[in-house]
mmCIF file of C-alpha atoms in Angstrom:
data_model
loop_
_atom_site.group_PDB
_atom_site.id
_atom_site.type_symbol
_atom_site.label_atom_id
_atom_site.label_comp_id
_atom_site.label_asym_id
_atom_site.label_seq_id
_atom_site.Cartn_x
_atom_site.Cartn_y
_atom_site.Cartn_z
ATOM 1 C CA MET A 23 110.095 -146.689 -83.491
ATOM 2 C CA THR A 24 107.568 -148.125 -81.842
ATOM 3 C CA VAL A 25 107.220 -150.869 -78.692
ATOM 4 C CA THR A 26 104.369 -152.845 -78.298
ATOM 5 C CA HIS A 27 103.109 -155.319 -75.189
ATOM 6 C CA ILE A 28 101.051 -157.972 -76.285
ATOM 7 C CA PRO A 29 99.409 -159.654 -73.394
ATOM 8 C CA GLY A 30 99.204 -163.259 -73.877
ATOM 9 C CA ASP A 31 95.303 -163.076 -72.626
ATOM 10 C CA ARG A 32 95.374 -161.207 -75.886
ATOM 11 C CA ARG A 33 96.446 -163.650 -78.455
ATOM 12 C CA HIS A 34 93.938 -165.563 -80.737
ATOM 13 C CA HIS A 35 92.940 -168.376 -78.961
ATOM 14 C CA TRP A 36 91.389 -171.782 -80.663
ATOM 15 C CA TRP A 37 91.011 -175.186 -79.302
ATOM 16 C CA ASN A 38 89.410 -178.528 -80.067
ATOM 17 C CA GLU A 39 88.979 -181.757 -77.873
ATOM 18 C CA TRP A 40 93.002 -182.349 -78.347
ATOM 19 C CA LEU A 41 94.337 -179.079 -78.983
ATOM 20 C CA ASP A 42 94.932 -175.709 -76.970
ATOM 21 C CA SER A 43 96.033 -173.099 -79.427
ATOM 22 C CA LYS A 44 97.393 -169.595 -78.332
ATOM 23 C CA GLN A 45 98.118 -167.809 -81.553
ATOM 24 C CA SER A 46 100.096 -164.460 -81.503
ATOM 25 C CA PHE A 47 99.104 -163.917 -85.038
ATOM 26 C CA PRO A 48 95.485 -165.273 -85.830
ATOM 27 C CA ALA A 49 96.315 -168.635 -88.305
ATOM 28 C CA THR A 50 93.614 -171.054 -87.404
ATOM 29 C CA GLY A 51 90.533 -170.269 -89.870
ATOM 30 C CA ASN A 52 90.347 -167.994 -93.043
ATOM 31 C CA TYR A 53 93.083 -165.301 -92.023
ATOM 32 C CA ASP A 54 95.404 -163.456 -94.146
ATOM 33 C CA LEU A 55 98.551 -164.534 -92.680
ATOM 34 C CA ALA A 56 100.693 -161.788 -94.521
ATOM 35 C CA ALA A 57 98.425 -158.748 -93.746
ATOM 36 C CA ASN A 58 98.850 -159.963 -89.938
ATOM 37 C CA ALA A 59 102.441 -160.531 -90.140
ATOM 38 C CA HIS A 60 105.237 -158.548 -88.220
ATOM 39 C CA GLY A 61 108.183 -158.464 -90.214
ATOM 40 C CA LEU A 62 108.820 -161.936 -91.563
ATOM 41 C CA LEU A 63 106.921 -163.396 -88.765
ATOM 42 C CA MET A 64 103.368 -165.100 -89.849
ATOM 43 C CA VAL A 65 102.685 -167.508 -87.374
ATOM 44 C CA HIS A 66 103.723 -167.759 -83.972
ATOM 45 C CA ASN A 67 101.741 -170.890 -81.906
ATOM 46 C CA GLU A 68 102.072 -171.772 -78.555
ATOM 47 C CA ASP A 69 100.031 -175.001 -78.936
ATOM 48 C CA THR A 70 99.359 -177.563 -76.130
ATOM 49 C CA VAL A 71 98.318 -181.113 -77.508
ATOM 50 C CA SER A 72 96.668 -183.874 -75.544
ATOM 51 C CA PRO A 73 98.606 -187.269 -75.023
ATOM 52 C CA GLY A 74 98.717 -189.607 -78.350
ATOM 53 C CA GLU A 75 97.012 -186.782 -80.440
ATOM 54 C CA GLY A 76 98.366 -184.710 -83.149
ATOM 55 C CA PHE A 77 98.244 -183.277 -86.774
ATOM 56 C CA ASP A 78 97.634 -186.202 -89.598
ATOM 57 C CA SER A 79 99.640 -185.884 -92.636
ATOM 58 C CA HIS A 80 99.223 -182.309 -94.518
ATOM 59 C CA GLU A 81 101.618 -180.447 -96.969
ATOM 60 C CA HIS A 82 103.349 -176.940 -96.842
ATOM 61 C CA ARG A 83 104.900 -175.002 -99.462
ATOM 62 C CA ASN A 84 107.521 -172.119 -99.581
ATOM 63 C CA MET A 85 107.566 -171.570 -96.126
ATOM 64 C CA GLU A 86 110.204 -171.720 -93.183
ATOM 65 C CA ILE A 87 109.013 -173.937 -90.137
ATOM 66 C CA LEU A 88 110.767 -173.711 -87.051
ATOM 67 C CA THR A 89 109.365 -176.003 -84.084
ATOM 68 C CA TRP A 90 110.625 -175.479 -80.504
ATOM 69 C CA VAL A 91 109.383 -178.116 -77.446
ATOM 70 C CA LEU A 92 108.587 -176.414 -74.066
ATOM 71 C CA GLU A 93 107.338 -179.409 -72.359
ATOM 72 C CA GLY A 94 106.879 -183.034 -73.658
ATOM 73 C CA THR A 95 108.269 -184.666 -77.067
ATOM 74 C CA LEU A 96 106.975 -184.068 -80.379
ATOM 75 C CA GLU A 97 107.256 -186.738 -82.537
ATOM 76 C CA HIS A 98 107.613 -185.947 -86.378
ATOM 77 C CA THR A 99 107.705 -187.740 -89.722
ATOM 78 C CA ASP A 100 107.795 -186.486 -93.256
ATOM 79 C CA SER A 101 107.572 -187.146 -96.925
ATOM 80 C CA GLN A 102 111.411 -186.565 -97.246
ATOM 81 C CA GLY A 103 112.183 -189.639 -95.003
ATOM 82 C CA HIS A 104 112.768 -187.880 -91.949
ATOM 83 C CA SER A 105 111.442 -189.018 -88.502
ATOM 84 C CA GLY A 106 112.321 -188.549 -85.099
ATOM 85 C CA LEU A 107 111.472 -187.059 -81.427
ATOM 86 C CA ILE A 108 111.841 -183.510 -80.696
ATOM 87 C CA ARG A 109 112.498 -182.535 -77.143
ATOM 88 C CA PRO A 110 113.056 -179.212 -75.226
ATOM 89 C CA GLY A 111 116.456 -177.722 -76.313
ATOM 90 C CA LEU A 112 116.049 -179.108 -79.689
ATOM 91 C CA ILE A 113 115.414 -176.641 -82.278
ATOM 92 C CA GLN A 114 113.747 -178.131 -85.439
ATOM 93 C CA ARG A 115 113.530 -176.651 -88.993
ATOM 94 C CA MET A 116 111.687 -177.741 -91.925
ATOM 95 C CA SER A 117 111.848 -175.723 -94.856
ATOM 96 C CA ALA A 118 108.948 -176.887 -97.050
ATOM 97 C CA GLY A 119 110.034 -175.562 -100.532
ATOM 98 C CA THR A 120 108.106 -176.867 -103.258
ATOM 99 C CA GLY A 121 106.386 -178.975 -101.429
ATOM 100 C CA ILE A 122 106.684 -181.511 -98.204
ATOM 101 C CA ARG A 123 104.371 -183.598 -96.136
ATOM 102 C CA HIS A 124 104.893 -184.043 -92.694
ATOM 103 C CA THR A 125 102.896 -185.483 -89.244
ATOM 104 C CA GLU A 126 103.197 -183.827 -85.850
ATOM 105 C CA ARG A 127 102.118 -185.487 -82.749
ATOM 106 C CA ASN A 128 102.473 -185.857 -79.056
ATOM 107 C CA ALA A 129 104.622 -188.664 -78.586
ATOM 108 C CA SER A 130 103.284 -189.990 -75.213
ATOM 109 C CA SER A 131 100.558 -192.314 -75.366
ATOM 110 C CA ARG A 132 96.899 -191.707 -74.702
ATOM 111 C CA THR A 133 97.135 -193.369 -71.625
ATOM 112 C CA SER A 134 99.568 -191.129 -70.086
ATOM 113 C CA ARG A 135 98.918 -187.895 -68.864
ATOM 114 C CA ASP A 136 102.016 -185.982 -70.284
ATOM 115 C CA THR A 137 100.991 -183.488 -72.400
ATOM 116 C CA LEU A 138 102.915 -181.560 -75.437
ATOM 117 C CA ARG A 139 103.247 -177.847 -75.046
ATOM 118 C CA VAL A 140 105.462 -176.494 -78.509
ATOM 119 C CA VAL A 141 105.840 -173.225 -80.056
ATOM 120 C CA GLN A 142 105.858 -173.258 -83.708
ATOM 121 C CA MET A 143 106.899 -170.469 -85.822
ATOM 122 C CA TRP A 144 106.282 -169.915 -89.607
ATOM 123 C CA ILE A 145 108.712 -167.489 -91.569
ATOM 124 C CA THR A 146 108.721 -166.720 -95.335
ATOM 125 C CA PRO A 147 111.837 -167.976 -97.180
ATOM 126 C CA ASP A 148 113.700 -165.201 -99.203
ATOM 127 C CA ALA A 149 113.155 -167.345 -102.510
ATOM 128 C CA ASP A 150 110.440 -169.796 -103.582
ATOM 129 C CA GLY A 151 110.736 -172.856 -105.646
ATOM 130 C CA ARG A 152 113.814 -174.387 -103.046
ATOM 131 C CA VAL A 153 114.380 -178.116 -102.479
ATOM 132 C CA PRO A 154 112.507 -179.114 -99.223
ATOM 133 C CA SER A 155 115.029 -179.809 -96.614
ATOM 134 C CA TYR A 156 114.967 -180.797 -92.717
ATOM 135 C CA ALA A 157 117.319 -180.027 -90.131
ATOM 136 C CA GLU A 158 117.644 -180.260 -86.212
ATOM 137 C CA LEU A 159 120.058 -178.867 -83.509
ATOM 138 C CA ASP A 160 120.449 -179.711 -79.710
ATOM 139 C CA VAL A 161 121.372 -176.282 -78.210
ATOM 140 C CA ARG A 162 121.110 -177.405 -74.394
ATOM 141 C CA ASP A 163 124.557 -177.009 -73.630
ATOM 142 C CA GLU A 164 124.570 -173.272 -75.020
ATOM 143 C CA LEU A 165 121.439 -172.552 -73.100
ATOM 144 C CA ALA A 166 122.977 -173.465 -69.836
ATOM 145 C CA SER A 167 125.351 -170.288 -69.892
ATOM 146 C CA GLY A 168 122.403 -168.139 -69.412
ATOM 147 C CA GLU A 169 123.244 -166.066 -72.699
ATOM 148 C CA LEU A 170 121.506 -164.809 -75.426
ATOM 149 C CA VAL A 171 121.931 -168.079 -78.066
ATOM 150 C CA CYS A 172 121.197 -167.937 -81.864
ATOM 151 C CA VAL A 173 119.401 -170.981 -82.347
ATOM 152 C CA ALA A 174 118.344 -170.481 -86.014
ATOM 153 C CA SER A 175 119.600 -168.076 -88.574
ATOM 154 C CA GLY A 176 119.819 -167.356 -92.084
ATOM 155 C CA MET A 177 121.823 -164.169 -91.673
ATOM 156 C CA PRO A 178 125.667 -164.248 -92.765
ATOM 157 C CA GLY A 179 127.596 -165.321 -89.896
ATOM 158 C CA GLY A 180 124.572 -166.296 -87.824
ATOM 159 C CA GLY A 181 124.579 -169.509 -85.289
ATOM 160 C CA GLY A 182 122.550 -172.331 -84.971
ATOM 161 C CA VAL A 183 120.665 -174.577 -87.482
ATOM 162 C CA ARG A 184 120.453 -172.557 -91.058
ATOM 163 C CA ILE A 185 117.224 -171.142 -92.514
ATOM 164 C CA GLY A 186 116.177 -170.149 -95.764
ATOM 165 C CA ASN A 187 115.800 -166.566 -95.308
ATOM 166 C CA ARG A 188 118.826 -164.229 -94.938
ATOM 167 C CA TYR A 189 117.277 -161.552 -93.095
ATOM 168 C CA ALA A 190 116.181 -163.364 -89.903
ATOM 169 C CA ALA A 191 117.450 -165.364 -86.762
ATOM 170 C CA LEU A 192 115.551 -166.771 -84.001
ATOM 171 C CA HIS A 193 117.445 -166.388 -80.331
ATOM 172 C CA VAL A 194 116.531 -168.071 -77.301
ATOM 173 C CA ALA A 195 117.789 -167.625 -73.648
ATOM 174 C CA ARG A 196 117.252 -169.539 -70.461
ATOM 175 C CA LEU A 197 117.438 -167.019 -67.471
ATOM 176 C CA ALA A 198 117.960 -167.474 -63.622
ATOM 177 C CA PRO A 199 116.186 -165.003 -61.472
ATOM 178 C CA GLY A 200 118.129 -161.487 -61.802
ATOM 179 C CA GLN A 201 119.968 -162.683 -65.263
ATOM 180 C CA SER A 202 119.407 -160.294 -68.255
ATOM 181 C CA ILE A 203 120.007 -160.084 -71.834
ATOM 182 C CA ALA A 204 119.427 -157.139 -74.638
ATOM 183 C CA VAL A 205 117.211 -157.348 -77.372
ATOM 184 C CA PRO A 206 118.929 -157.059 -80.669
ATOM 185 C CA ASP A 207 118.542 -154.157 -82.776
ATOM 186 C CA ALA A 208 116.588 -154.617 -85.789
ATOM 187 C CA PRO A 209 114.026 -153.192 -88.000
ATOM 188 C CA PHE A 210 111.731 -155.733 -86.615
ATOM 189 C CA GLY A 211 111.615 -157.795 -83.577
ATOM 190 C CA HIS A 212 109.154 -160.169 -81.785
ATOM 191 C CA VAL A 213 110.081 -161.139 -78.013
ATOM 192 C CA PHE A 214 107.950 -163.857 -76.329
ATOM 193 C CA VAL A 215 108.241 -165.031 -72.736
ATOM 194 C CA ALA A 216 107.674 -168.674 -73.306
ATOM 195 C CA ASP A 217 108.209 -169.610 -69.259
ATOM 196 C CA GLY A 218 108.516 -167.627 -66.245
ATOM 197 C CA SER A 219 108.313 -163.844 -65.829
ATOM 198 C CA VAL A 220 110.750 -160.901 -66.871
ATOM 199 C CA ALA A 221 110.859 -157.111 -66.553
ATOM 200 C CA PHE A 222 111.315 -155.765 -70.162
ATOM 201 C CA GLU A 223 112.795 -152.397 -69.787
ATOM 202 C CA ASP A 224 110.681 -149.331 -70.639
ATOM 203 C CA VAL A 225 107.755 -151.625 -71.069
ATOM 204 C CA GLY A 226 107.338 -153.061 -67.168
ATOM 205 C CA ASP A 227 106.471 -156.611 -66.084
ATOM 206 C CA LEU A 228 105.917 -159.665 -68.386
ATOM 207 C CA ALA A 229 104.153 -163.153 -67.767
ATOM 208 C CA GLN A 230 104.354 -166.228 -69.453
ATOM 209 C CA GLY A 231 102.583 -165.900 -72.655
ATOM 210 C CA ASP A 232 103.073 -162.161 -73.440
ATOM 211 C CA ALA A 233 105.007 -160.876 -75.939
ATOM 212 C CA VAL A 234 106.412 -157.378 -77.392
ATOM 213 C CA ARG A 235 106.924 -156.326 -80.635
ATOM 214 C CA LEU A 236 109.067 -153.926 -81.496
ATOM 215 C CA THR A 237 109.937 -151.564 -84.737
ATOM 216 C CA SER A 238 113.002 -149.961 -86.018
ATOM 217 C CA THR A 239 114.705 -150.488 -82.195
ATOM 218 C CA GLY A 240 116.431 -152.624 -79.737
ATOM 219 C CA GLY A 241 118.821 -152.509 -76.971
ATOM 220 C CA HIS A 242 116.018 -153.016 -74.247
ATOM 221 C CA ARG A 243 117.305 -154.985 -71.340
ATOM 222 C CA VAL A 244 114.938 -158.067 -70.274
ATOM 223 C CA THR A 245 115.869 -159.316 -67.003
ATOM 224 C CA ALA A 246 114.252 -162.248 -65.468
ATOM 225 C CA SER A 247 111.885 -162.071 -62.533
ATOM 226 C CA THR A 248 111.850 -165.922 -61.962
ATOM 227 C CA ALA A 249 113.540 -168.644 -63.938
ATOM 228 C CA SER A 250 112.516 -167.474 -67.388
ATOM 229 C CA GLU A 251 112.807 -168.919 -71.047
ATOM 230 C CA ILE A 252 112.480 -166.010 -73.762
ATOM 231 C CA MET A 253 112.417 -166.147 -77.543
ATOM 232 C CA ILE A 254 113.440 -163.463 -79.705
ATOM 233 C CA TRP A 255 112.835 -162.981 -83.452
ATOM 234 C CA GLU A 256 115.448 -160.602 -85.023
ATOM 235 C CA MET A 257 114.220 -159.647 -88.931
ATOM 236 C CA HIS A 258 115.663 -157.309 -90.997
ATOM 237 C CA ALA A 259 113.040 -157.190 -93.782
ATOM 238 C CA THR A 260 109.234 -157.440 -93.758
ATOM 239 C CA PHE A 261 107.018 -159.877 -95.824
ATOM 240 C CA ALA A 262 106.041 -157.288 -98.361
#
């Protein structure tokens, strides 16, 4: 049983002229994603993208990719014919399967000052070679409750958008000061402070960008010190 605090400033940091990427697991460069994974979570990037900029068409295979916008608007297109605008409160899931190409850009024009801040997460599917698929779901109404909301899951009975791994679920909570939620009990957990600041039971105060990785435990209370947004991965298997 372990509970490990990862301060936000200890994340891997990569940037260029239009992208500032803070990575809970090193993802940009020659890194072994599987070796650095926690449970099923291989990539967890908080990216800030300049107006009008983004990733040109590129391919993924056999990966479940989830995108959660914190600020701004993301424009998505892919080789399966999907396109749209992803804004805060809308969870996007792309199952790459046998192969899918897509583009991701800050939908704001280069002449604006509207940056895009987005969290992108990759987990492995529980089977390779599936047909690529895409889904998105607006969960703003559910988040207004202040409860922990399951926004994506492959687990039996799980809510939110469906993902291609029956051992994982992603939860999000938007908390007012003083509100609290409990971390789900699981073999592997990853708690990320997307916005605000919180007090984490048995760990202490966490700021925006901080994370806590848990192994074989749960039930810890997370209480908002300021208006906060919390993202929690619940995982019942490991990549290996």
